[in-house]
Amino acid sequence: MKEVNPTETSRAYAFEMWMNAPMPMVTFFKTLDVSRLIKISRKTGMKFNMLMCYCIGKAASAVKEFYMLPVGDKLMQYDSIAVNTIVANKGGEVSSCDIPFCDDLSKFNQSYLQLTRQVAESCANHDLAESMVIGTSALTRYEIDGAVGMYSGIFNNPFLIWGRYKRRLLKTTLTISFQFHHTQMDGAHASCFLDGLQKEIDKLSY
């Protein structure tokens, strides 16, 4: 992770326009076809949430804007991406767990299982400060049509939220919300990421 001069990056105009905006976050909604993830989860025993996190990391890693993030009043550049998941811990509360993204699904799955188990038992967050972290929150017990994340003014990280998937006659769908800081990316970049996410889901194999 290193600080970069915004004027020397492709985000120069966005940094000037949005860094001091009172509400610089943008939220997109998209309904995904997650039938393939359901099939793989049932076949292999892999967790659906893990597969979603993997596909999110995979799609994000192909969009260069994900490797930059406004932090405080600076623009930071990262060499790696992590995907965060919220874990129910043994104390009956929730803890935060950052999982380093790895292109190898088996290795990512191992990290996911190990780290979420560690966080659940210790009730201590696992943070990766040196990675650009994509937040996620899965409210899988509930059917929701969408959610707009809170802008704290402290964390500018991109964030995805989803609820329970919906079974249809021929496919299973999942509506997600994607919140991002306008300094980090524009709508076209966000749309490219969401299209990429669907493509990664569709071609995932194991």
Short mmCIF file of C-alpha atoms in Angstrom, two decimals:
data_model
loop_
_atom_site.label_atom_id
_atom_site.label_comp_id
_atom_site.label_asym_id
_atom_site.label_seq_id
_atom_site.Cartn_x
_atom_site.Cartn_y
_atom_site.Cartn_z
CA MET A 1 0.00 0.00 0.00
CA LYS A 2 1.33 3.44 -0.90
CA GLU A 3 0.06 6.97 -1.29
CA VAL A 4 -0.20 8.21 -4.86
CA ASN A 5 -0.58 11.68 -6.30
CA PRO A 6 -4.19 11.84 -7.57
CA THR A 7 -3.21 14.19 -10.41
CA GLU A 8 -0.97 11.46 -11.80
CA THR A 9 -3.74 8.86 -11.91
CA SER A 10 -6.89 8.27 -13.94
CA ARG A 11 -8.91 9.37 -10.88
CA ALA A 12 -7.64 12.97 -10.86
CA TYR A 13 -10.96 14.56 -11.87
CA ALA A 14 -12.99 12.29 -9.58
CA PHE A 15 -10.67 13.07 -6.64
CA GLU A 16 -11.18 16.81 -7.18
CA MET A 17 -14.94 16.47 -7.59
CA TRP A 18 -15.92 13.95 -4.93
CA MET A 19 -13.41 13.86 -2.09
CA ASN A 20 -15.13 16.71 -0.22
CA ALA A 21 -18.67 15.84 -1.25
CA PRO A 22 -21.03 15.40 1.75
CA MET A 23 -22.26 12.09 0.30
CA PRO A 24 -19.74 10.64 -2.18
CA MET A 25 -21.12 7.09 -2.13
CA VAL A 26 -23.13 5.60 -4.99
CA THR A 27 -25.27 2.44 -4.77
CA PHE A 28 -26.19 0.14 -7.65
CA PHE A 29 -28.60 -2.80 -7.53
CA LYS A 30 -28.38 -5.92 -9.65
CA THR A 31 -30.18 -9.27 -9.75
CA LEU A 32 -27.80 -12.14 -10.38
CA ASP A 33 -28.47 -15.66 -11.60
CA VAL A 34 -26.72 -17.77 -8.96
CA SER A 35 -27.98 -21.16 -10.13
CA ARG A 36 -24.45 -22.34 -10.85
CA LEU A 37 -23.23 -21.46 -7.36
CA ILE A 38 -26.12 -23.44 -5.84
CA LYS A 39 -25.21 -26.44 -8.00
CA ILE A 40 -21.50 -26.27 -7.09
CA SER A 41 -22.29 -25.78 -3.40
CA ARG A 42 -24.50 -28.87 -3.33
CA LYS A 43 -22.02 -30.94 -5.32
CA THR A 44 -18.89 -30.05 -3.34
CA GLY A 45 -20.19 -28.99 0.08
CA MET A 46 -18.54 -25.57 -0.35
CA LYS A 47 -20.41 -22.74 1.32
CA PHE A 48 -22.53 -20.55 -0.93
CA ASN A 49 -21.27 -17.42 0.81
CA MET A 50 -17.65 -18.45 0.20
CA LEU A 51 -18.37 -18.98 -3.50
CA MET A 52 -19.96 -15.53 -3.69
CA CYS A 53 -16.94 -13.95 -1.99
CA TYR A 54 -14.59 -15.75 -4.37
CA CYS A 55 -16.49 -14.55 -7.47
CA ILE A 56 -16.57 -11.00 -6.07
CA GLY A 57 -12.81 -11.04 -5.58
CA LYS A 58 -12.27 -12.57 -9.01
CA ALA A 59 -14.41 -9.96 -10.78
CA ALA A 60 -12.91 -7.07 -8.79
CA SER A 61 -9.34 -8.14 -9.52
CA ALA A 62 -10.00 -7.52 -13.23
CA VAL A 63 -11.02 -3.87 -12.65
CA LYS A 64 -7.97 -1.69 -11.95
CA GLU A 65 -9.98 0.93 -10.05
CA PHE A 66 -10.43 -1.55 -7.20
CA TYR A 67 -6.72 -1.23 -6.43
CA MET A 68 -7.08 2.45 -5.44
CA LEU A 69 -9.07 3.81 -2.52
CA PRO A 70 -9.49 7.23 -0.88
CA VAL A 71 -8.32 6.98 2.74
CA GLY A 72 -8.75 10.12 4.80
CA ASP A 73 -7.72 12.91 2.45
CA LYS A 74 -5.29 10.73 0.49
CA LEU A 75 -5.52 8.38 -2.47
CA MET A 76 -3.90 5.03 -1.72
CA GLN A 77 -2.81 2.34 -4.16
CA TYR A 78 -2.81 -1.34 -3.18
CA ASP A 79 -1.12 -4.43 -4.55
CA SER A 80 -3.74 -6.90 -3.32
CA ILE A 81 -7.47 -7.32 -2.72
CA ALA A 82 -9.30 -8.96 0.16
CA VAL A 83 -12.97 -9.79 0.63
CA ASN A 84 -14.57 -9.18 4.02
CA THR A 85 -17.34 -11.29 5.49
CA ILE A 86 -19.31 -10.87 8.71
CA VAL A 87 -19.05 -13.86 11.07
CA ALA A 88 -21.40 -14.91 13.85
CA ASN A 89 -19.07 -15.47 16.83
CA LYS A 90 -19.42 -17.73 19.86
CA GLY A 91 -20.37 -14.75 22.02
CA GLY A 92 -23.63 -14.36 20.11
CA GLU A 93 -22.44 -11.21 18.36
CA VAL A 94 -20.76 -10.62 15.00
CA SER A 95 -17.12 -10.07 14.06
CA SER A 96 -15.40 -8.93 10.88
CA CYS A 97 -13.13 -11.20 8.84
CA ASP A 98 -10.93 -10.12 5.91
CA ILE A 99 -10.00 -12.97 3.57
CA PRO A 100 -7.11 -12.42 1.13
CA PHE A 101 -8.24 -13.03 -2.42
CA CYS A 102 -6.51 -15.89 -4.20
CA ASP A 103 -7.21 -16.91 -7.79
CA ASP A 104 -7.10 -20.58 -6.74
CA LEU A 105 -10.58 -21.52 -5.49
CA SER A 106 -9.34 -24.37 -3.30
CA LYS A 107 -6.83 -22.13 -1.53
CA PHE A 108 -9.37 -19.34 -1.12
CA ASN A 109 -11.82 -21.85 0.36
CA GLN A 110 -9.17 -23.06 2.83
CA SER A 111 -8.43 -19.48 3.91
CA TYR A 112 -12.14 -18.73 4.21
CA LEU A 113 -12.82 -21.74 6.44
CA GLN A 114 -9.72 -21.25 8.58
CA LEU A 115 -10.13 -17.52 9.13
CA THR A 116 -13.89 -17.49 9.73
CA ARG A 117 -13.48 -20.34 12.24
CA GLN A 118 -10.69 -18.42 13.97
CA VAL A 119 -12.77 -15.24 14.16
CA ALA A 120 -15.86 -17.11 15.37
CA GLU A 121 -13.89 -18.73 18.21
CA SER A 122 -11.80 -15.72 19.23
CA CYS A 123 -14.52 -13.05 18.81
CA ALA A 124 -11.70 -10.86 17.44
CA ASN A 125 -11.79 -9.18 14.04
CA HIS A 126 -9.28 -10.27 11.40
CA ASP A 127 -8.18 -7.17 9.48
CA LEU A 128 -5.85 -6.91 6.48
CA ALA A 129 -4.76 -3.28 6.49
CA GLU A 130 -2.39 -3.73 3.55
CA SER A 131 -5.11 -4.92 1.15
CA MET A 132 -7.96 -3.06 -0.51
CA VAL A 133 -10.90 -4.71 1.26
CA ILE A 134 -14.30 -5.27 -0.35
CA GLY A 135 -16.96 -5.45 2.34
CA THR A 136 -19.87 -7.90 2.20
CA SER A 137 -22.87 -8.57 4.41
CA ALA A 138 -25.08 -11.61 3.78
CA LEU A 139 -28.50 -11.48 5.45
CA THR A 140 -29.36 -14.98 4.25
CA ARG A 141 -32.27 -15.55 6.64
CA TYR A 142 -34.26 -12.73 5.11
CA GLU A 143 -35.72 -11.81 1.75
CA ILE A 144 -34.77 -8.22 0.95
CA ASP A 145 -35.08 -6.32 -2.29
CA GLY A 146 -32.05 -4.14 -1.63
CA ALA A 147 -30.08 -2.17 0.92
CA VAL A 148 -28.18 1.11 0.91
CA GLY A 149 -25.10 1.02 3.11
CA MET A 150 -24.25 3.65 5.71
CA TYR A 151 -21.57 6.21 4.87
CA SER A 152 -19.55 6.73 8.05
CA GLY A 153 -17.02 9.15 6.59
CA ILE A 154 -14.30 6.84 7.92
CA PHE A 155 -14.43 3.74 5.71
CA ASN A 156 -14.68 4.36 1.98
CA ASN A 157 -14.37 0.72 0.95
CA PRO A 158 -16.73 -0.78 -1.63
CA PHE A 159 -19.48 -2.85 -0.04
CA LEU A 160 -21.97 -5.49 -1.20
CA ILE A 161 -25.12 -6.60 0.63
CA TRP A 162 -27.50 -9.44 -0.18
CA GLY A 163 -30.27 -11.44 1.48
CA ARG A 164 -31.83 -14.83 0.78
CA TYR A 165 -31.70 -16.08 -2.80
CA LYS A 166 -34.98 -16.73 -4.56
CA ARG A 167 -35.76 -20.01 -6.28
CA ARG A 168 -37.56 -19.73 -9.61
CA LEU A 169 -38.80 -22.46 -11.93
CA LEU A 170 -35.65 -22.56 -14.07
CA LYS A 171 -33.10 -20.55 -12.07
CA THR A 172 -32.17 -19.14 -8.69
CA THR A 173 -31.66 -15.39 -8.37
CA LEU A 174 -30.02 -13.12 -5.83
CA THR A 175 -30.46 -9.35 -5.64
CA ILE A 176 -27.36 -7.52 -4.45
CA SER A 177 -26.54 -3.90 -3.69
CA PHE A 178 -23.11 -2.49 -4.47
CA GLN A 179 -21.98 0.71 -2.77
CA PHE A 180 -18.79 2.46 -3.85
CA HIS A 181 -17.01 5.78 -3.37
CA HIS A 182 -17.24 7.93 -6.48
CA THR A 183 -13.58 8.91 -6.12
CA GLN A 184 -12.58 5.27 -6.46
CA MET A 185 -14.63 4.51 -9.56
CA ASP A 186 -17.32 5.78 -11.89
CA GLY A 187 -20.62 4.17 -12.75
CA ALA A 188 -19.15 2.52 -15.83
CA HIS A 189 -16.46 0.82 -13.74
CA ALA A 190 -19.05 -0.35 -11.23
CA SER A 191 -21.27 -1.69 -14.02
CA CYS A 192 -18.29 -3.48 -15.55
CA PHE A 193 -17.59 -5.10 -12.19
CA LEU A 194 -21.19 -6.26 -11.76
CA ASP A 195 -21.27 -7.68 -15.30
CA GLY A 196 -17.96 -9.37 -14.56
CA LEU A 197 -19.39 -10.82 -11.35
CA GLN A 198 -22.19 -12.52 -13.28
CA LYS A 199 -19.69 -13.86 -15.81
CA GLU A 200 -17.46 -15.27 -13.06
CA ILE A 201 -20.47 -16.99 -11.51
CA ASP A 202 -21.52 -18.45 -14.87
CA LYS A 203 -18.11 -19.89 -15.71
CA LEU A 204 -17.09 -21.06 -12.24
CA SER A 205 -16.06 -24.72 -12.26
CA TYR A 206 -14.68 -27.16 -9.75
#
